[in-house]
Amino acid sequence: MDNDLNRSVRLLEDAVSSPSRGLFRKSISKFQTAKNRVPFNSMDLSVTLAPHEIEYLMTESPARVSSPSRGLLLRPMEKPLKIRANKLNLSVTLAPSEMDYLMTDSPSFYNQTMSDIMNSDKTLAGGIIQQENPWKTAVDSLYVEYFEVLQGQTESRDALEMLSELARCCSDALKIVRSLKSKVAIKTVDEELWLEKERDTWRLLYILFQDRLAVQSMMDEDAQIQYFGKSEKTCVENLFKRENLIRECQLVIDWLEAEACEKDDSVLHFSDSTVGWENTLHQLQSAETIAFGSSRPIVDKLDPDAPHYQKKPLHDIDMDDEKRLNYRIFQEIRCGKLGEAQKLARQCGHSWRAAIFEGWHLFHDPNIKEDIARSPDMDNSYQEMDSNELKDIEGNSNRDLWKVMALRYSIQEWISPYERAAVGVFCGNVNAILPVCNRWEDNLWAYMKSLVDIRVESEIRDCCTKDSGYLPLPEEYWLQRMSLHEVFTKLESSKNKAVRDEAKEHEHLIQKYIILDEIQALLKELADWSQSADISTHFLRFTAHVVLFLDQIGQGHKRDCVETVVKSYIKRLMDMNETQLVAYYVSKLNTSNQVHLYAQHLENIIELQERQLALEYAEQCGLDVLAIAKQIVVNTRSKPEHVDEAGNLQKKITETDELVISAIDWLVFFENQRLDVLIQTNAIIFKFLLLGKLDAAQLAFNKIPSDAIRQVTAEVEDTSEETNQIIKEHLSYKVYLEAYEAFNEWFKQMKNQPEAPEDLPENTQFSQKVAYEHRLSQHKVEVERWKLTNKHLAITANKQLYNVLLFPDGWLNGAKDCYHLRKTVLPEVTFLLCSVLSESEMYEECVQLADIIASEKHCLYKEFTEEQLSDLLTKIAEAAVALTEASKDPWGNEITA
């Protein structure tokens, strides 16, 4: 019944509690009582709740709802969640303090973690855990959550607050993963392991850089040694203020202990209160009546040293309890909870164990007025005060004696390893701690504790005085002195293979460089890792934000390393098609990289709305939108061209061609970028004409807004020579494509000449002859219409083709690399014009074409090869012959003689 009651109360507490948002979260035991509410604990009563009453209490009122959480999974709901306790079919008897706890308003309902919601909503949990990887959504939400944290930064929010928020994001995701893992038959989850390490690294960054970025300590590091009389406490306090290294080492110890506290399992199967070695005592007192005695002779005395000097064991059950107790006491100390360890020892009847851990406290007598910075041979002077003003003395005045004995105690082989380690923590004996440490963090904690202890002991003996003098410590103690670099060297060469392997993990290497304050080496290492294809995207996300933080606080001196890491993360986001995130992180790069990288991402976006949205993201992030749009076109038209199969004379438009043509739309979005539209489109048309893809060139030309030239010339009163050349190239392509289109229309018309009806046989009936005569007359009408249309199209084609040949200052003349294209287009246009003139029986103009080609004004003959000129003269000669056959001279003049 008691177990059910405890479980029920715990369920209720979990349901109404809200997680702390601090860097190191602690479980909330009670909340602050709301105003204007009479606390229930002021009424000495207990309340029995029925199921429907529990449900009422568990229902969140709308007034309690505050802002939603950041995560993707934690979305605001239309109605507050109700946890129906009546499904549990129970009633709970609550004490006044518990009732007060339940009735206290929670700070925010939506600050509940996903694990709390899922624990109460079994339908939701069941749907999620049916997935193959149910926690993937929660983990992937970190991409957006990290982005939101960085994007939400303002001048009022410093970089340290960003670290706190990033650690909180990891904690939220970790809770979800653990909640889901508890519902499936899986013991270990990779996501849980790296999430823990990532969260711990953010916390390490927070606590260390909070100290490093703080205002310089009140005492100068170079100040001469000061003396503090008998106050060891004041001496050590000054040491921590003065020396950054020792202070940071203590911060690392605090960080390691807080990390261990979160992972610690506090379950210990001991009764609430007992006496030491109760089974041994019972057997000694009632040997005749005991049901289950020890399997071997046991001690007959119960002082703490009896098992040692009698060489006899305790009762078997007490031996097991002793091992569990020593292990638990050490774990409490490892978690930084010395008070809990002492409380547990006293609770189990081992008050002498609790007393052992009192001897290390630093001595301080507040009743002595010390002369700071005095000579060590000066006498102390007591304050003149009334007896009722005397204050309690702190610490142990014989701490040096305790430490000597503790060092001896921690090396005794007959003592339990965990007991030796627990004492070794407070006397600085790292060799007593290491045998029970199997993780990298535990070993680092042991070395750090020893490092700080030795430095503190050295400072006390240098700066404090004692009437009888300090007892000398064993030489082995001082030989343990080492630097921070030596600490990590020992971790990397540990005898424990697991510790050596963990020391090589990326997260632990990052933590190592952070602790050593070797930021430049860290940046180089991160840059090297980011180049590996084996690195996960989540790790890249983590490292990218590490370098962004370091860069923000002015530690990113290796700018190339910062750029390398962030670029690697951006490329992974590009593969995930996260355009908004790509835009934001691209804005953290140098300007040249911003344009190139974001343009590379946008190249393959085809949908118009997606393109507009992508440009909006770029504008919001302060990117050079115009330069990016231009770069997209440059990148797209630089893609390798698809080569047609041999023998395929038809130049088909490929997917690459369509993508290049579509890229022009990026520039069309901006009215103030019409000149760039002309420049890029000219380059695209030039490429297509070289490849003989006239249809593709026409599609590209059609992308240009009709008012482009007007807008370009309207922007400035006097256009530059370069701008005039761009406009001239555009018009050159325009007249050529119009001429090509006009020729095609004429050519199609020529091939569509109406066919005459077939002749009738001689024995045709009269009615058929009448119908035939009607078809003949209709054919003559169609032929006349065809000739008229053909003549009109021929005139239009001639005009357009002449526009190319007689283009002012020469067609495409002055354009870059125009030589080959002029050599191709101008002869081609000339032959097309000859064909139109000849087929349209305009022989006089065909003959006159020779004068135009030979004219020094246009110098068109220079664009022809000898073979092309020969073919052209042959066609002109054929036109001259046709004129003579029409009773005209070869130039088309009427013969009067």
PDB file of N, CA and C in Angstrom, residues 283-352:
ATOM      1  N   GLN A 283      23.601 -11.626  15.959  1.00  0.00           N
ATOM      2  CA  GLN A 283      24.157 -12.973  16.136  1.00  0.00           C
ATOM      3  C   GLN A 283      24.970 -13.066  17.426  1.00  0.00           C
ATOM      4  N   LEU A 284      25.679 -11.961  17.742  1.00  0.00           N
ATOM      5  CA  LEU A 284      26.445 -11.984  18.982  1.00  0.00           C
ATOM      6  C   LEU A 284      25.540 -11.982  20.210  1.00  0.00           C
ATOM      7  N   GLN A 285      24.406 -11.273  20.111  1.00  0.00           N
ATOM      8  CA  GLN A 285      23.514 -11.189  21.256  1.00  0.00           C
ATOM      9  C   GLN A 285      22.592 -12.398  21.376  1.00  0.00           C
ATOM     10  N   SER A 286      22.217 -12.987  20.246  1.00  0.00           N
ATOM     11  CA  SER A 286      21.245 -14.087  20.273  1.00  0.00           C
ATOM     12  C   SER A 286      21.732 -15.229  19.402  1.00  0.00           C
ATOM     13  N   ALA A 287      22.885 -15.735  19.701  1.00  0.00           N
ATOM     14  CA  ALA A 287      23.474 -16.791  18.869  1.00  0.00           C
ATOM     15  C   ALA A 287      22.634 -18.054  18.889  1.00  0.00           C
ATOM     16  N   GLU A 288      21.936 -18.329  20.021  1.00  0.00           N
ATOM     17  CA  GLU A 288      21.174 -19.574  20.130  1.00  0.00           C
ATOM     18  C   GLU A 288      19.851 -19.518  19.357  1.00  0.00           C
ATOM     19  N   THR A 289      19.284 -18.336  19.252  1.00  0.00           N
ATOM     20  CA  THR A 289      17.942 -18.216  18.640  1.00  0.00           C
ATOM     21  C   THR A 289      17.973 -17.751  17.187  1.00  0.00           C
ATOM     22  N   ILE A 290      19.113 -17.371  16.699  1.00  0.00           N
ATOM     23  CA  ILE A 290      19.163 -16.830  15.328  1.00  0.00           C
ATOM     24  C   ILE A 290      18.864 -17.921  14.319  1.00  0.00           C
ATOM     25  N   ALA A 291      18.060 -17.591  13.301  1.00  0.00           N
ATOM     26  CA  ALA A 291      17.647 -18.585  12.299  1.00  0.00           C
ATOM     27  C   ALA A 291      18.735 -18.797  11.246  1.00  0.00           C
ATOM     28  N   PHE A 292      19.328 -17.700  10.799  1.00  0.00           N
ATOM     29  CA  PHE A 292      20.339 -17.808   9.748  1.00  0.00           C
ATOM     30  C   PHE A 292      21.617 -17.130  10.228  1.00  0.00           C
ATOM     31  N   GLY A 293      22.548 -17.888  10.671  1.00  0.00           N
ATOM     32  CA  GLY A 293      23.810 -17.354  11.142  1.00  0.00           C
ATOM     33  C   GLY A 293      24.792 -17.194  10.010  1.00  0.00           C
ATOM     34  N   SER A 294      25.953 -16.621  10.321  1.00  0.00           N
ATOM     35  CA  SER A 294      26.995 -16.447   9.319  1.00  0.00           C
ATOM     36  C   SER A 294      27.599 -17.798   8.971  1.00  0.00           C
ATOM     37  N   SER A 295      28.145 -17.915   7.790  1.00  0.00           N
ATOM     38  CA  SER A 295      28.706 -19.187   7.322  1.00  0.00           C
ATOM     39  C   SER A 295      30.106 -19.434   7.855  1.00  0.00           C
ATOM     40  N   ARG A 296      30.660 -18.471   8.616  1.00  0.00           N
ATOM     41  CA  ARG A 296      32.018 -18.603   9.121  1.00  0.00           C
ATOM     42  C   ARG A 296      32.102 -17.841  10.438  1.00  0.00           C
ATOM     43  N   PRO A 297      33.152 -18.081  11.201  1.00  0.00           N
ATOM     44  CA  PRO A 297      33.309 -17.346  12.471  1.00  0.00           C
ATOM     45  C   PRO A 297      33.418 -15.847  12.216  1.00  0.00           C
ATOM     46  N   ILE A 298      32.750 -15.072  13.071  1.00  0.00           N
ATOM     47  CA  ILE A 298      32.730 -13.627  12.879  1.00  0.00           C
ATOM     48  C   ILE A 298      33.383 -12.948  14.071  1.00  0.00           C
ATOM     49  N   VAL A 299      33.538 -11.630  13.970  1.00  0.00           N
ATOM     50  CA  VAL A 299      34.156 -10.854  15.047  1.00  0.00           C
ATOM     51  C   VAL A 299      33.297 -10.931  16.303  1.00  0.00           C
ATOM     52  N   ASP A 300      33.937 -10.741  17.439  1.00  0.00           N
ATOM     53  CA  ASP A 300      33.172 -10.720  18.680  1.00  0.00           C
ATOM     54  C   ASP A 300      33.177  -9.334  19.314  1.00  0.00           C
ATOM     55  N   LYS A 301      33.747  -8.351  18.578  1.00  0.00           N
ATOM     56  CA  LYS A 301      33.708  -6.955  19.003  1.00  0.00           C
ATOM     57  C   LYS A 301      33.197  -6.109  17.846  1.00  0.00           C
ATOM     58  N   LEU A 302      32.627  -4.944  18.185  1.00  0.00           N
ATOM     59  CA  LEU A 302      31.986  -4.139  17.148  1.00  0.00           C
ATOM     60  C   LEU A 302      32.606  -2.759  16.992  1.00  0.00           C
ATOM     61  N   ASP A 303      33.849  -2.554  17.435  1.00  0.00           N
ATOM     62  CA  ASP A 303      34.488  -1.278  17.132  1.00  0.00           C
ATOM     63  C   ASP A 303      34.921  -1.295  15.668  1.00  0.00           C
ATOM     64  N   PRO A 304      35.069  -0.129  15.020  1.00  0.00           N
ATOM     65  CA  PRO A 304      35.340  -0.082  13.571  1.00  0.00           C
ATOM     66  C   PRO A 304      36.550  -0.877  13.126  1.00  0.00           C
ATOM     67  N   ASP A 305      37.587  -1.025  13.994  1.00  0.00           N
ATOM     68  CA  ASP A 305      38.806  -1.728  13.591  1.00  0.00           C
ATOM     69  C   ASP A 305      38.784  -3.215  13.910  1.00  0.00           C
ATOM     70  N   ALA A 306      37.698  -3.698  14.511  1.00  0.00           N
ATOM     71  CA  ALA A 306      37.661  -5.101  14.951  1.00  0.00           C
ATOM     72  C   ALA A 306      37.917  -6.085  13.817  1.00  0.00           C
ATOM     73  N   PRO A 307      37.286  -5.964  12.644  1.00  0.00           N
ATOM     74  CA  PRO A 307      37.562  -6.939  11.563  1.00  0.00           C
ATOM     75  C   PRO A 307      39.031  -6.978  11.184  1.00  0.00           C
ATOM     76  N   HIS A 308      39.735  -5.856  11.362  1.00  0.00           N
ATOM     77  CA  HIS A 308      41.130  -5.810  10.948  1.00  0.00           C
ATOM     78  C   HIS A 308      42.034  -6.504  11.960  1.00  0.00           C
ATOM     79  N   TYR A 309      41.954  -6.091  13.229  1.00  0.00           N
ATOM     80  CA  TYR A 309      42.908  -6.678  14.174  1.00  0.00           C
ATOM     81  C   TYR A 309      42.502  -8.067  14.647  1.00  0.00           C
ATOM     82  N   GLN A 310      41.203  -8.437  14.508  1.00  0.00           N
ATOM     83  CA  GLN A 310      40.805  -9.799  14.850  1.00  0.00           C
ATOM     84  C   GLN A 310      40.926 -10.750  13.657  1.00  0.00           C
ATOM     85  N   LYS A 311      41.144 -10.188  12.493  1.00  0.00           N
ATOM     86  CA  LYS A 311      41.272 -10.997  11.288  1.00  0.00           C
ATOM     87  C   LYS A 311      40.046 -11.883  11.062  1.00  0.00           C
ATOM     88  N   LYS A 312      38.889 -11.351  11.417  1.00  0.00           N
ATOM     89  CA  LYS A 312      37.638 -12.085  11.237  1.00  0.00           C
ATOM     90  C   LYS A 312      36.635 -11.190  10.505  1.00  0.00           C
ATOM     91  N   PRO A 313      35.756 -11.817   9.743  1.00  0.00           N
ATOM     92  CA  PRO A 313      34.786 -11.013   8.983  1.00  0.00           C
ATOM     93  C   PRO A 313      33.561 -10.665   9.806  1.00  0.00           C
ATOM     94  N   LEU A 314      32.726  -9.847   9.218  1.00  0.00           N
ATOM     95  CA  LEU A 314      31.409  -9.555   9.767  1.00  0.00           C
ATOM     96  C   LEU A 314      30.439 -10.624   9.314  1.00  0.00           C
ATOM     97  N   HIS A 315      29.201 -10.478   9.734  1.00  0.00           N
ATOM     98  CA  HIS A 315      28.144 -11.355   9.254  1.00  0.00           C
ATOM     99  C   HIS A 315      28.035 -11.193   7.738  1.00  0.00           C
ATOM    100  N   ASP A 316      27.691 -12.277   7.043  1.00  0.00           N
ATOM    101  CA  ASP A 316      27.654 -12.250   5.578  1.00  0.00           C
ATOM    102  C   ASP A 316      26.758 -11.130   5.049  1.00  0.00           C
ATOM    103  N   ILE A 317      25.597 -10.966   5.653  1.00  0.00           N
ATOM    104  CA  ILE A 317      24.676  -9.912   5.188  1.00  0.00           C
ATOM    105  C   ILE A 317      25.281  -8.539   5.439  1.00  0.00           C
ATOM    106  N   ASP A 318      25.947  -8.357   6.592  1.00  0.00           N
ATOM    107  CA  ASP A 318      26.591  -7.072   6.878  1.00  0.00           C
ATOM    108  C   ASP A 318      27.733  -6.798   5.911  1.00  0.00           C
ATOM    109  N   MET A 319      28.407  -7.852   5.475  1.00  0.00           N
ATOM    110  CA  MET A 319      29.482  -7.667   4.499  1.00  0.00           C
ATOM    111  C   MET A 319      28.932  -7.098   3.186  1.00  0.00           C
ATOM    112  N   ASP A 320      27.799  -7.673   2.758  1.00  0.00           N
ATOM    113  CA  ASP A 320      27.174  -7.164   1.537  1.00  0.00           C
ATOM    114  C   ASP A 320      26.677  -5.733   1.731  1.00  0.00           C
ATOM    115  N   ASP A 321      26.059  -5.480   2.897  1.00  0.00           N
ATOM    116  CA  ASP A 321      25.578  -4.122   3.174  1.00  0.00           C
ATOM    117  C   ASP A 321      26.739  -3.139   3.225  1.00  0.00           C
ATOM    118  N   GLU A 322      27.878  -3.577   3.774  1.00  0.00           N
ATOM    119  CA  GLU A 322      29.053  -2.725   3.876  1.00  0.00           C
ATOM    120  C   GLU A 322      29.560  -2.325   2.497  1.00  0.00           C
ATOM    121  N   LYS A 323      29.591  -3.280   1.589  1.00  0.00           N
ATOM    122  CA  LYS A 323      30.055  -2.984   0.235  1.00  0.00           C
ATOM    123  C   LYS A 323      29.124  -1.985  -0.447  1.00  0.00           C
ATOM    124  N   ARG A 324      27.800  -2.232  -0.305  1.00  0.00           N
ATOM    125  CA  ARG A 324      26.829  -1.320  -0.916  1.00  0.00           C
ATOM    126  C   ARG A 324      26.922   0.071  -0.304  1.00  0.00           C
ATOM    127  N   LEU A 325      27.100   0.134   0.993  1.00  0.00           N
ATOM    128  CA  LEU A 325      27.168   1.423   1.669  1.00  0.00           C
ATOM    129  C   LEU A 325      28.406   2.204   1.240  1.00  0.00           C
ATOM    130  N   ASN A 326      29.550   1.546   1.209  1.00  0.00           N
ATOM    131  CA  ASN A 326      30.780   2.239   0.794  1.00  0.00           C
ATOM    132  C   ASN A 326      30.672   2.736  -0.639  1.00  0.00           C
ATOM    133  N   TYR A 327      30.088   1.895  -1.497  1.00  0.00           N
ATOM    134  CA  TYR A 327      29.894   2.315  -2.886  1.00  0.00           C
ATOM    135  C   TYR A 327      28.988   3.527  -2.962  1.00  0.00           C
ATOM    136  N   ARG A 328      27.886   3.508  -2.173  1.00  0.00           N
ATOM    137  CA  ARG A 328      26.924   4.595  -2.222  1.00  0.00           C
ATOM    138  C   ARG A 328      27.502   5.889  -1.662  1.00  0.00           C
ATOM    139  N   ILE A 329      28.296   5.773  -0.588  1.00  0.00           N
ATOM    140  CA  ILE A 329      28.928   6.956  -0.011  1.00  0.00           C
ATOM    141  C   ILE A 329      29.887   7.592  -1.029  1.00  0.00           C
ATOM    142  N   PHE A 330      30.655   6.750  -1.708  1.00  0.00           N
ATOM    143  CA  PHE A 330      31.567   7.303  -2.711  1.00  0.00           C
ATOM    144  C   PHE A 330      30.792   7.966  -3.848  1.00  0.00           C
ATOM    145  N   GLN A 331      29.690   7.354  -4.277  1.00  0.00           N
ATOM    146  CA  GLN A 331      28.893   7.940  -5.349  1.00  0.00           C
ATOM    147  C   GLN A 331      28.328   9.288  -4.929  1.00  0.00           C
ATOM    148  N   GLU A 332      27.906   9.423  -3.694  1.00  0.00           N
ATOM    149  CA  GLU A 332      27.405  10.719  -3.217  1.00  0.00           C
ATOM    150  C   GLU A 332      28.516  11.762  -3.249  1.00  0.00           C
ATOM    151  N   ILE A 333      29.708  11.352  -2.844  1.00  0.00           N
ATOM    152  CA  ILE A 333      30.852  12.269  -2.888  1.00  0.00           C
ATOM    153  C   ILE A 333      31.201  12.606  -4.328  1.00  0.00           C
ATOM    154  N   ARG A 334      31.139  11.606  -5.220  1.00  0.00           N
ATOM    155  CA  ARG A 334      31.401  11.851  -6.645  1.00  0.00           C
ATOM    156  C   ARG A 334      30.416  12.850  -7.232  1.00  0.00           C
ATOM    157  N   CYS A 335      29.218  12.863  -6.701  1.00  0.00           N
ATOM    158  CA  CYS A 335      28.194  13.807  -7.177  1.00  0.00           C
ATOM    159  C   CYS A 335      28.274  15.147  -6.448  1.00  0.00           C
ATOM    160  N   GLY A 336      29.276  15.301  -5.588  1.00  0.00           N
ATOM    161  CA  GLY A 336      29.434  16.559  -4.883  1.00  0.00           C
ATOM    162  C   GLY A 336      28.495  16.739  -3.716  1.00  0.00           C
ATOM    163  N   LYS A 337      27.929  15.660  -3.215  1.00  0.00           N
ATOM    164  CA  LYS A 337      26.948  15.727  -2.123  1.00  0.00           C
ATOM    165  C   LYS A 337      27.523  15.080  -0.865  1.00  0.00           C
ATOM    166  N   LEU A 338      28.513  15.773  -0.277  1.00  0.00           N
ATOM    167  CA  LEU A 338      29.147  15.254   0.932  1.00  0.00           C
ATOM    168  C   LEU A 338      28.135  15.165   2.074  1.00  0.00           C
ATOM    169  N   GLY A 339      27.279  16.137   2.185  1.00  0.00           N
ATOM    170  CA  GLY A 339      26.278  16.115   3.243  1.00  0.00           C
ATOM    171  C   GLY A 339      25.378  14.903   3.157  1.00  0.00           C
ATOM    172  N   GLU A 340      24.980  14.529   1.929  1.00  0.00           N
ATOM    173  CA  GLU A 340      24.155  13.342   1.748  1.00  0.00           C
ATOM    174  C   GLU A 340      24.927  12.082   2.124  1.00  0.00           C
ATOM    175  N   ALA A 341      26.201  12.063   1.809  1.00  0.00           N
ATOM    176  CA  ALA A 341      27.029  10.902   2.162  1.00  0.00           C
ATOM    177  C   ALA A 341      27.130  10.749   3.682  1.00  0.00           C
ATOM    178  N   GLN A 342      27.338  11.855   4.374  1.00  0.00           N
ATOM    179  CA  GLN A 342      27.419  11.795   5.830  1.00  0.00           C
ATOM    180  C   GLN A 342      26.072  11.414   6.442  1.00  0.00           C
ATOM    181  N   LYS A 343      25.016  11.955   5.877  1.00  0.00           N
ATOM    182  CA  LYS A 343      23.673  11.625   6.367  1.00  0.00           C
ATOM    183  C   LYS A 343      23.405  10.132   6.209  1.00  0.00           C
ATOM    184  N   LEU A 344      23.804   9.563   5.076  1.00  0.00           N
ATOM    185  CA  LEU A 344      23.599   8.141   4.832  1.00  0.00           C
ATOM    186  C   LEU A 344      24.410   7.298   5.823  1.00  0.00           C
ATOM    187  N   ALA A 345      25.638   7.713   6.088  1.00  0.00           N
ATOM    188  CA  ALA A 345      26.471   6.968   7.036  1.00  0.00           C
ATOM    189  C   ALA A 345      25.844   6.970   8.433  1.00  0.00           C
ATOM    190  N   ARG A 346      25.377   8.117   8.868  1.00  0.00           N
ATOM    191  CA  ARG A 346      24.738   8.189  10.181  1.00  0.00           C
ATOM    192  C   ARG A 346      23.447   7.392  10.211  1.00  0.00           C
ATOM    193  N   GLN A 347      22.705   7.437   9.109  1.00  0.00           N
ATOM    194  CA  GLN A 347      21.433   6.712   9.038  1.00  0.00           C
ATOM    195  C   GLN A 347      21.655   5.210   9.153  1.00  0.00           C
ATOM    196  N   CYS A 348      22.764   4.736   8.651  1.00  0.00           N
ATOM    197  CA  CYS A 348      23.062   3.310   8.702  1.00  0.00           C
ATOM    198  C   CYS A 348      23.860   2.923   9.953  1.00  0.00           C
ATOM    199  N   GLY A 349      23.951   3.834  10.905  1.00  0.00           N
ATOM    200  CA  GLY A 349      24.603   3.522  12.161  1.00  0.00           C
ATOM    201  C   GLY A 349      26.099   3.625  12.139  1.00  0.00           C
ATOM    202  N   HIS A 350      26.664   4.300  11.143  1.00  0.00           N
ATOM    203  CA  HIS A 350      28.112   4.437  11.028  1.00  0.00           C
ATOM    204  C   HIS A 350      28.488   5.905  11.189  1.00  0.00           C
ATOM    205  N   SER A 351      28.199   6.460  12.332  1.00  0.00           N
ATOM    206  CA  SER A 351      28.504   7.873  12.561  1.00  0.00           C
ATOM    207  C   SER A 351      29.989   8.146  12.464  1.00  0.00           C
ATOM    208  N   TRP A 352      30.818   7.163  12.791  1.00  0.00           N
ATOM    209  CA  TRP A 352      32.268   7.368  12.706  1.00  0.00           C
ATOM    210  C   TRP A 352      32.716   7.608  11.260  1.00  0.00           C
TER     211      TRP A 352
END
